Amino acid sequence: PQATRGPGSAQALRIAVTKVRFGEGAGAYWLFEPGRSEPGVSPLIVFLHGWGATNPAVYGAWIDHLAKMGNIVVYPRYQKDLRTPTSDFLANTLGAVRDAIRLLANEPGHRRPDLGKIAIVGHSVGGLLAANVAAVASDSGLPSVGALMAVQPGRTWNRSPRTNVALENLRRIPSKTLLLAVAGDQDRLAGDTDAKRIYYESKQVSAANKDFVRLLSDDHGWPVLIANHLSPVA
């Protein structure tokens, strides 16, 4: 049976989660707050979606799990629509995160963010953006990112430059950052190229503080568990 406590378990705080949207267009973001009616301080997780997944319902179960474990989750939209230039993605993300931190820290009725406990997770193009945010945070008016998880990130290598999202200089990621680069063994869209780039190009992060994880598909029994590009939204 499923474990009752720890990783992979059903363990969660029995608290309500509130969801509110702020801003407009590509600068919009959602806030998911645990126990918002109760004063307190919570770790902050920035959650960056894949291409076009501007509605957080796509990752609803994952976000709900994070919030019920006591974290504030910020979900930047960063794309107004599919016509938003990829060159705007990072600036839109940084602006949304700055505004979310300002709002949480200053407006009444919100949980306060623990700026010493900030993590960032991204899927697909969001995985590239997550690495980029970790690299430029200190130069962009944001606190340092303590943990980075790039899940099936991609792609920096599209044939059409218009759809590429370039990686920043990943040596700028703080050396104490905990880093996971994740690839799926059946990911035919992104493969493992960019996951490996994020792992290897963050040279200043020690091997003890980072890992490359390959998700393995399992077709034994039912339901089959296939680690393709869309498995993070299962």
PDB file of C-alpha atoms in Angstrom:
ATOM      1  CA  PRO A   1       0.000   0.000   0.000  1.00  0.00           C
ATOM      2  CA  GLN A   2       0.947   3.657  -0.335  1.00  0.00           C
ATOM      3  CA  ALA A   3       3.189   4.879   2.468  1.00  0.00           C
ATOM      4  CA  THR A   4       1.453   6.925   5.152  1.00  0.00           C
ATOM      5  CA  ARG A   5       4.363   9.312   5.733  1.00  0.00           C
ATOM      6  CA  GLY A   6       7.320  10.709   3.812  1.00  0.00           C
ATOM      7  CA  PRO A   7       8.075  10.863   0.076  1.00  0.00           C
ATOM      8  CA  GLY A   8       5.405   9.265  -2.084  1.00  0.00           C
ATOM      9  CA  SER A   9       2.918   9.177   0.777  1.00  0.00           C
ATOM     10  CA  ALA A  10      -0.532  10.639   1.173  1.00  0.00           C
ATOM     11  CA  GLN A  11       0.740  12.764   4.045  1.00  0.00           C
ATOM     12  CA  ALA A  12      -0.546  16.331   3.919  1.00  0.00           C
ATOM     13  CA  LEU A  13      -1.504  19.024   6.334  1.00  0.00           C
ATOM     14  CA  ARG A  14      -5.268  19.145   6.855  1.00  0.00           C
ATOM     15  CA  ILE A  15      -5.590  22.748   5.823  1.00  0.00           C
ATOM     16  CA  ALA A  16      -7.509  24.715   3.256  1.00  0.00           C
ATOM     17  CA  VAL A  17      -5.768  26.105   0.182  1.00  0.00           C
ATOM     18  CA  THR A  18      -6.791  29.386  -1.426  1.00  0.00           C
ATOM     19  CA  LYS A  19      -6.167  30.299  -5.068  1.00  0.00           C
ATOM     20  CA  VAL A  20      -6.218  33.888  -6.338  1.00  0.00           C
ATOM     21  CA  ARG A  21      -5.114  35.377  -9.659  1.00  0.00           C
ATOM     22  CA  PHE A  22      -3.342  38.740  -9.876  1.00  0.00           C
ATOM     23  CA  GLY A  23      -2.295  40.898 -12.822  1.00  0.00           C
ATOM     24  CA  GLU A  24      -3.143  40.729 -16.494  1.00  0.00           C
ATOM     25  CA  GLY A  25      -1.797  39.158 -19.656  1.00  0.00           C
ATOM     26  CA  ALA A  26       1.744  37.807 -19.683  1.00  0.00           C
ATOM     27  CA  GLY A  27       2.415  39.460 -16.310  1.00  0.00           C
ATOM     28  CA  ALA A  28      -0.359  37.594 -14.510  1.00  0.00           C
ATOM     29  CA  TYR A  29       0.240  34.996 -11.799  1.00  0.00           C
ATOM     30  CA  TRP A  30      -1.696  32.812  -9.388  1.00  0.00           C
ATOM     31  CA  LEU A  31      -1.035  32.449  -5.678  1.00  0.00           C
ATOM     32  CA  PHE A  32      -1.849  29.231  -3.841  1.00  0.00           C
ATOM     33  CA  GLU A  33      -1.677  29.761  -0.078  1.00  0.00           C
ATOM     34  CA  PRO A  34      -2.014  27.176   2.696  1.00  0.00           C
ATOM     35  CA  GLY A  35      -4.168  28.189   5.644  1.00  0.00           C
ATOM     36  CA  ARG A  36      -4.344  31.759   4.390  1.00  0.00           C
ATOM     37  CA  SER A  37      -6.688  32.840   7.198  1.00  0.00           C
ATOM     38  CA  GLU A  38      -4.038  31.863   9.744  1.00  0.00           C
ATOM     39  CA  PRO A  39      -1.042  34.199  10.220  1.00  0.00           C
ATOM     40  CA  GLY A  40       2.350  32.674   9.657  1.00  0.00           C
ATOM     41  CA  VAL A  41       5.391  32.239   7.423  1.00  0.00           C
ATOM     42  CA  SER A  42       5.727  29.619   4.703  1.00  0.00           C
ATOM     43  CA  PRO A  43       8.392  28.501   2.230  1.00  0.00           C
ATOM     44  CA  LEU A  44       7.863  29.830  -1.299  1.00  0.00           C
ATOM     45  CA  ILE A  45       7.785  27.661  -4.420  1.00  0.00           C
ATOM     46  CA  VAL A  46       7.802  29.178  -7.914  1.00  0.00           C
ATOM     47  CA  PHE A  47       6.084  26.779 -10.332  1.00  0.00           C
ATOM     48  CA  LEU A  48       6.792  27.323 -14.054  1.00  0.00           C
ATOM     49  CA  HIS A  49       4.527  25.634 -16.582  1.00  0.00           C
ATOM     50  CA  GLY A  50       5.261  24.128 -19.972  1.00  0.00           C
ATOM     51  CA  TRP A  51       4.565  25.800 -23.308  1.00  0.00           C
ATOM     52  CA  GLY A  52       0.995  27.126 -23.446  1.00  0.00           C
ATOM     53  CA  ALA A  53      -0.071  25.594 -20.106  1.00  0.00           C
ATOM     54  CA  THR A  54      -1.117  28.980 -18.724  1.00  0.00           C
ATOM     55  CA  ASN A  55      -3.996  27.505 -16.702  1.00  0.00           C
ATOM     56  CA  PRO A  56      -2.646  26.037 -13.442  1.00  0.00           C
ATOM     57  CA  ALA A  57      -5.380  23.389 -13.494  1.00  0.00           C
ATOM     58  CA  VAL A  58      -3.080  21.451 -15.850  1.00  0.00           C
ATOM     59  CA  TYR A  59      -0.816  20.779 -12.855  1.00  0.00           C
ATOM     60  CA  GLY A  60      -3.612  20.945 -10.291  1.00  0.00           C
ATOM     61  CA  ALA A  61      -2.828  17.798  -8.296  1.00  0.00           C
ATOM     62  CA  TRP A  62       0.879  18.649  -8.055  1.00  0.00           C
ATOM     63  CA  ILE A  63       0.242  22.234  -6.949  1.00  0.00           C
ATOM     64  CA  ASP A  64      -2.407  21.144  -4.452  1.00  0.00           C
ATOM     65  CA  HIS A  65       0.055  18.668  -2.935  1.00  0.00           C
ATOM     66  CA  LEU A  66       2.740  21.346  -2.552  1.00  0.00           C
ATOM     67  CA  ALA A  67       0.343  23.835  -0.962  1.00  0.00           C
ATOM     68  CA  LYS A  68      -1.162  21.281   1.424  1.00  0.00           C
ATOM     69  CA  MET A  69       2.347  20.500   2.627  1.00  0.00           C
ATOM     70  CA  GLY A  70       2.508  24.089   3.868  1.00  0.00           C
ATOM     71  CA  ASN A  71       4.148  25.927   0.950  1.00  0.00           C
ATOM     72  CA  ILE A  72       3.084  29.095  -0.858  1.00  0.00           C
ATOM     73  CA  VAL A  73       3.048  28.402  -4.606  1.00  0.00           C
ATOM     74  CA  VAL A  74       3.473  31.184  -7.186  1.00  0.00           C
ATOM     75  CA  TYR A  75       2.422  30.251 -10.725  1.00  0.00           C
ATOM     76  CA  PRO A  76       3.543  32.924 -13.213  1.00  0.00           C
ATOM     77  CA  ARG A  77       1.660  32.951 -16.498  1.00  0.00           C
ATOM     78  CA  TYR A  78       4.582  34.523 -18.458  1.00  0.00           C
ATOM     79  CA  GLN A  79       2.721  33.951 -21.766  1.00  0.00           C
ATOM     80  CA  LYS A  80      -0.297  36.036 -22.752  1.00  0.00           C
ATOM     81  CA  ASP A  81      -0.887  33.513 -25.550  1.00  0.00           C
ATOM     82  CA  LEU A  82       1.133  31.384 -27.961  1.00  0.00           C
ATOM     83  CA  ARG A  83       2.267  34.514 -29.787  1.00  0.00           C
ATOM     84  CA  THR A  84       4.258  35.844 -26.820  1.00  0.00           C
ATOM     85  CA  PRO A  85       7.938  35.924 -27.905  1.00  0.00           C
ATOM     86  CA  THR A  86      10.143  33.444 -26.081  1.00  0.00           C
ATOM     87  CA  SER A  87      12.589  36.291 -25.488  1.00  0.00           C
ATOM     88  CA  ASP A  88      10.008  37.813 -23.111  1.00  0.00           C
ATOM     89  CA  PHE A  89       9.487  34.689 -20.993  1.00  0.00           C
ATOM     90  CA  LEU A  90      12.246  35.296 -18.452  1.00  0.00           C
ATOM     91  CA  ALA A  91      11.474  38.995 -17.894  1.00  0.00           C
ATOM     92  CA  ASN A  92       7.763  38.215 -17.505  1.00  0.00           C
ATOM     93  CA  THR A  93       8.560  35.484 -14.991  1.00  0.00           C
ATOM     94  CA  LEU A  94      10.904  37.657 -12.932  1.00  0.00           C
ATOM     95  CA  GLY A  95       8.384  40.502 -12.852  1.00  0.00           C
ATOM     96  CA  ALA A  96       5.601  38.215 -11.650  1.00  0.00           C
ATOM     97  CA  VAL A  97       7.747  36.682  -8.905  1.00  0.00           C
ATOM     98  CA  ARG A  98       8.908  40.094  -7.682  1.00  0.00           C
ATOM     99  CA  ASP A  99       5.319  41.320  -7.545  1.00  0.00           C
ATOM    100  CA  ALA A 100       4.132  38.189  -5.749  1.00  0.00           C
ATOM    101  CA  ILE A 101       6.823  38.530  -3.070  1.00  0.00           C
ATOM    102  CA  ARG A 102       5.986  42.212  -2.604  1.00  0.00           C
ATOM    103  CA  LEU A 103       2.288  41.447  -2.262  1.00  0.00           C
ATOM    104  CA  LEU A 104       2.786  38.579   0.178  1.00  0.00           C
ATOM    105  CA  ALA A 105       5.204  40.573   2.323  1.00  0.00           C
ATOM    106  CA  ASN A 106       3.142  43.753   2.541  1.00  0.00           C
ATOM    107  CA  GLU A 107      -0.571  43.198   2.031  1.00  0.00           C
ATOM    108  CA  PRO A 108      -2.689  42.002   4.962  1.00  0.00           C
ATOM    109  CA  GLY A 109      -4.469  38.678   4.842  1.00  0.00           C
ATOM    110  CA  HIS A 110      -1.646  36.696   3.232  1.00  0.00           C
ATOM    111  CA  ARG A 111       0.886  34.202   4.449  1.00  0.00           C
ATOM    112  CA  ARG A 112       4.357  35.758   4.614  1.00  0.00           C
ATOM    113  CA  PRO A 113       7.037  34.187   2.411  1.00  0.00           C
ATOM    114  CA  ASP A 114      10.159  32.800   4.059  1.00  0.00           C
ATOM    115  CA  LEU A 115      12.746  34.392   1.755  1.00  0.00           C
ATOM    116  CA  GLY A 116      15.403  32.041   3.080  1.00  0.00           C
ATOM    117  CA  LYS A 117      13.432  29.062   1.766  1.00  0.00           C
ATOM    118  CA  ILE A 118      12.719  29.593  -1.924  1.00  0.00           C
ATOM    119  CA  ALA A 119      12.502  26.745  -4.410  1.00  0.00           C
ATOM    120  CA  ILE A 120      11.733  26.792  -8.121  1.00  0.00           C
ATOM    121  CA  VAL A 121      10.359  23.972 -10.247  1.00  0.00           C
ATOM    122  CA  GLY A 122       9.597  23.955 -13.946  1.00  0.00           C
ATOM    123  CA  HIS A 123       8.367  21.523 -16.580  1.00  0.00           C
ATOM    124  CA  SER A 124       9.336  21.565 -20.264  1.00  0.00           C
ATOM    125  CA  VAL A 125      10.140  25.162 -21.284  1.00  0.00           C
ATOM    126  CA  GLY A 126       9.419  25.990 -17.644  1.00  0.00           C
ATOM    127  CA  GLY A 127      12.369  23.783 -16.702  1.00  0.00           C
ATOM    128  CA  LEU A 128      14.651  25.982 -18.784  1.00  0.00           C
ATOM    129  CA  LEU A 129      13.140  29.097 -17.215  1.00  0.00           C
ATOM    130  CA  ALA A 130      13.581  27.637 -13.727  1.00  0.00           C
ATOM    131  CA  ALA A 131      17.314  27.221 -14.357  1.00  0.00           C
ATOM    132  CA  ASN A 132      17.502  30.733 -15.788  1.00  0.00           C
ATOM    133  CA  VAL A 133      15.705  32.290 -12.810  1.00  0.00           C
ATOM    134  CA  ALA A 134      18.096  30.518 -10.419  1.00  0.00           C
ATOM    135  CA  ALA A 135      21.021  31.892 -12.426  1.00  0.00           C
ATOM    136  CA  VAL A 136      19.909  35.545 -12.540  1.00  0.00           C
ATOM    137  CA  ALA A 137      17.917  35.883  -9.306  1.00  0.00           C
ATOM    138  CA  SER A 138      20.531  37.817  -7.343  1.00  0.00           C
ATOM    139  CA  ASP A 139      21.000  40.296 -10.207  1.00  0.00           C
ATOM    140  CA  SER A 140      17.236  40.719 -10.662  1.00  0.00           C
ATOM    141  CA  GLY A 141      16.190  41.869  -7.216  1.00  0.00           C
ATOM    142  CA  LEU A 142      15.176  38.402  -6.021  1.00  0.00           C
ATOM    143  CA  PRO A 143      16.437  36.297  -3.120  1.00  0.00           C
ATOM    144  CA  SER A 144      18.687  33.343  -3.917  1.00  0.00           C
ATOM    145  CA  VAL A 145      16.995  30.130  -4.966  1.00  0.00           C
ATOM    146  CA  GLY A 146      17.729  27.375  -2.475  1.00  0.00           C
ATOM    147  CA  ALA A 147      16.450  24.484  -4.579  1.00  0.00           C
ATOM    148  CA  LEU A 148      15.951  24.018  -8.319  1.00  0.00           C
ATOM    149  CA  MET A 149      14.091  21.171 -10.053  1.00  0.00           C
ATOM    150  CA  ALA A 150      14.028  21.153 -13.870  1.00  0.00           C
ATOM    151  CA  VAL A 151      11.610  18.444 -15.001  1.00  0.00           C
ATOM    152  CA  GLN A 152      11.974  17.243 -18.596  1.00  0.00           C
ATOM    153  CA  PRO A 153      13.275  20.665 -19.655  1.00  0.00           C
ATOM    154  CA  GLY A 154      13.361  21.672 -23.313  1.00  0.00           C
ATOM    155  CA  ARG A 155      14.082  22.830 -25.858  1.00  0.00           C
ATOM    156  CA  THR A 156      17.098  24.970 -26.559  1.00  0.00           C
ATOM    157  CA  TRP A 157      17.632  23.166 -29.857  1.00  0.00           C
ATOM    158  CA  ASN A 158      14.496  23.705 -31.968  1.00  0.00           C
ATOM    159  CA  ARG A 159      15.121  24.153 -35.679  1.00  0.00           C
ATOM    160  CA  SER A 160      13.140  27.378 -35.554  1.00  0.00           C
ATOM    161  CA  PRO A 161      15.053  29.944 -33.437  1.00  0.00           C
ATOM    162  CA  ARG A 162      11.741  31.690 -32.715  1.00  0.00           C
ATOM    163  CA  THR A 163      10.687  28.817 -30.473  1.00  0.00           C
ATOM    164  CA  ASN A 164      13.984  28.379 -28.640  1.00  0.00           C
ATOM    165  CA  VAL A 165      14.524  29.449 -25.038  1.00  0.00           C
ATOM    166  CA  ALA A 166      18.227  29.981 -24.486  1.00  0.00           C
ATOM    167  CA  LEU A 167      19.877  29.002 -21.231  1.00  0.00           C
ATOM    168  CA  GLU A 168      21.621  31.705 -19.228  1.00  0.00           C
ATOM    169  CA  ASN A 169      25.136  31.225 -17.881  1.00  0.00           C
ATOM    170  CA  LEU A 170      24.333  28.455 -15.398  1.00  0.00           C
ATOM    171  CA  ARG A 171      27.618  28.971 -13.567  1.00  0.00           C
ATOM    172  CA  ARG A 172      25.814  31.892 -11.928  1.00  0.00           C
ATOM    173  CA  ILE A 173      23.558  29.510  -9.996  1.00  0.00           C
ATOM    174  CA  PRO A 174      24.686  29.741  -6.344  1.00  0.00           C
ATOM    175  CA  SER A 175      27.002  26.916  -5.405  1.00  0.00           C
ATOM    176  CA  LYS A 176      24.864  25.887  -2.409  1.00  0.00           C
ATOM    177  CA  THR A 177      21.717  25.410  -4.514  1.00  0.00           C
ATOM    178  CA  LEU A 178      20.196  21.929  -4.387  1.00  0.00           C
ATOM    179  CA  LEU A 179      19.595  20.913  -8.015  1.00  0.00           C
ATOM    180  CA  LEU A 180      17.685  18.124  -9.722  1.00  0.00           C
ATOM    181  CA  ALA A 181      17.628  17.690 -13.501  1.00  0.00           C
ATOM    182  CA  VAL A 182      14.946  15.176 -14.498  1.00  0.00           C
ATOM    183  CA  ALA A 183      14.417  13.377 -17.822  1.00  0.00           C
ATOM    184  CA  GLY A 184      11.859  10.777 -18.938  1.00  0.00           C
ATOM    185  CA  ASP A 185      12.956   7.622 -20.740  1.00  0.00           C
ATOM    186  CA  GLN A 186      10.033   7.906 -23.207  1.00  0.00           C
ATOM    187  CA  ASP A 187      10.192  11.682 -23.703  1.00  0.00           C
ATOM    188  CA  ARG A 188      10.244  11.984 -27.491  1.00  0.00           C
ATOM    189  CA  LEU A 189       9.772  15.769 -27.427  1.00  0.00           C
ATOM    190  CA  ALA A 190      12.528  17.045 -25.138  1.00  0.00           C
ATOM    191  CA  GLY A 191      14.670  13.956 -24.653  1.00  0.00           C
ATOM    192  CA  ASP A 192      17.448  14.434 -22.119  1.00  0.00           C
ATOM    193  CA  THR A 193      19.589  17.017 -23.942  1.00  0.00           C
ATOM    194  CA  ASP A 194      18.628  20.043 -21.867  1.00  0.00           C
ATOM    195  CA  ALA A 195      18.363  18.132 -18.602  1.00  0.00           C
ATOM    196  CA  LYS A 196      21.984  17.093 -19.092  1.00  0.00           C
ATOM    197  CA  ARG A 197      22.974  20.646 -20.030  1.00  0.00           C
ATOM    198  CA  ILE A 198      21.491  21.977 -16.803  1.00  0.00           C
ATOM    199  CA  TYR A 199      23.276  19.313 -14.780  1.00  0.00           C
ATOM    200  CA  TYR A 200      26.685  19.681 -16.440  1.00  0.00           C
ATOM    201  CA  GLU A 201      26.740  23.446 -17.053  1.00  0.00           C
ATOM    202  CA  SER A 202      26.032  24.282 -13.390  1.00  0.00           C
ATOM    203  CA  LYS A 203      29.677  23.452 -12.713  1.00  0.00           C
ATOM    204  CA  GLN A 204      29.962  25.378  -9.461  1.00  0.00           C
ATOM    205  CA  VAL A 205      27.233  23.273  -7.813  1.00  0.00           C
ATOM    206  CA  SER A 206      28.983  20.289  -6.258  1.00  0.00           C
ATOM    207  CA  ALA A 207      28.048  16.728  -7.173  1.00  0.00           C
ATOM    208  CA  ALA A 208      26.899  16.288  -3.580  1.00  0.00           C
ATOM    209  CA  ASN A 209      24.268  19.008  -4.113  1.00  0.00           C
ATOM    210  CA  LYS A 210      22.857  17.922  -7.471  1.00  0.00           C
ATOM    211  CA  ASP A 211      21.641  14.882  -9.343  1.00  0.00           C
ATOM    212  CA  PHE A 212      20.470  13.786 -12.774  1.00  0.00           C
ATOM    213  CA  VAL A 213      17.357  11.610 -12.528  1.00  0.00           C
ATOM    214  CA  ARG A 214      15.914   9.505 -15.336  1.00  0.00           C
ATOM    215  CA  LEU A 215      12.292   8.479 -14.853  1.00  0.00           C
ATOM    216  CA  LEU A 216      11.749   4.880 -15.988  1.00  0.00           C
ATOM    217  CA  SER A 217       8.500   3.781 -17.605  1.00  0.00           C
ATOM    218  CA  ASP A 218       6.647   0.791 -16.145  1.00  0.00           C
ATOM    219  CA  ASP A 219       4.155  -1.201 -18.225  1.00  0.00           C
ATOM    220  CA  HIS A 220       3.868  -4.067 -15.747  1.00  0.00           C
ATOM    221  CA  GLY A 221       0.326  -4.155 -14.420  1.00  0.00           C
ATOM    222  CA  TRP A 222      -2.321  -1.464 -14.734  1.00  0.00           C
ATOM    223  CA  PRO A 223      -2.341   1.447 -15.193  1.00  0.00           C
ATOM    224  CA  VAL A 224       0.834   1.642 -17.250  1.00  0.00           C
ATOM    225  CA  LEU A 225       3.159   4.449 -16.153  1.00  0.00           C
ATOM    226  CA  ILE A 226       4.874   5.993 -19.165  1.00  0.00           C
ATOM    227  CA  ALA A 227       7.562   8.624 -18.573  1.00  0.00           C
ATOM    228  CA  ASN A 228       6.777  10.667 -21.684  1.00  0.00           C
ATOM    229  CA  HIS A 229       6.848  14.429 -21.977  1.00  0.00           C
ATOM    230  CA  LEU A 230       3.358  14.870 -20.526  1.00  0.00           C
ATOM    231  CA  SER A 231       3.797  12.556 -17.528  1.00  0.00           C
ATOM    232  CA  PRO A 232       4.315  15.533 -15.143  1.00  0.00           C
ATOM    233  CA  VAL A 233       0.712  16.604 -15.777  1.00  0.00           C
ATOM    234  CA  ALA A 234      -0.717  13.154 -15.018  1.00  0.00           C
TER     235      ALA A 234
END
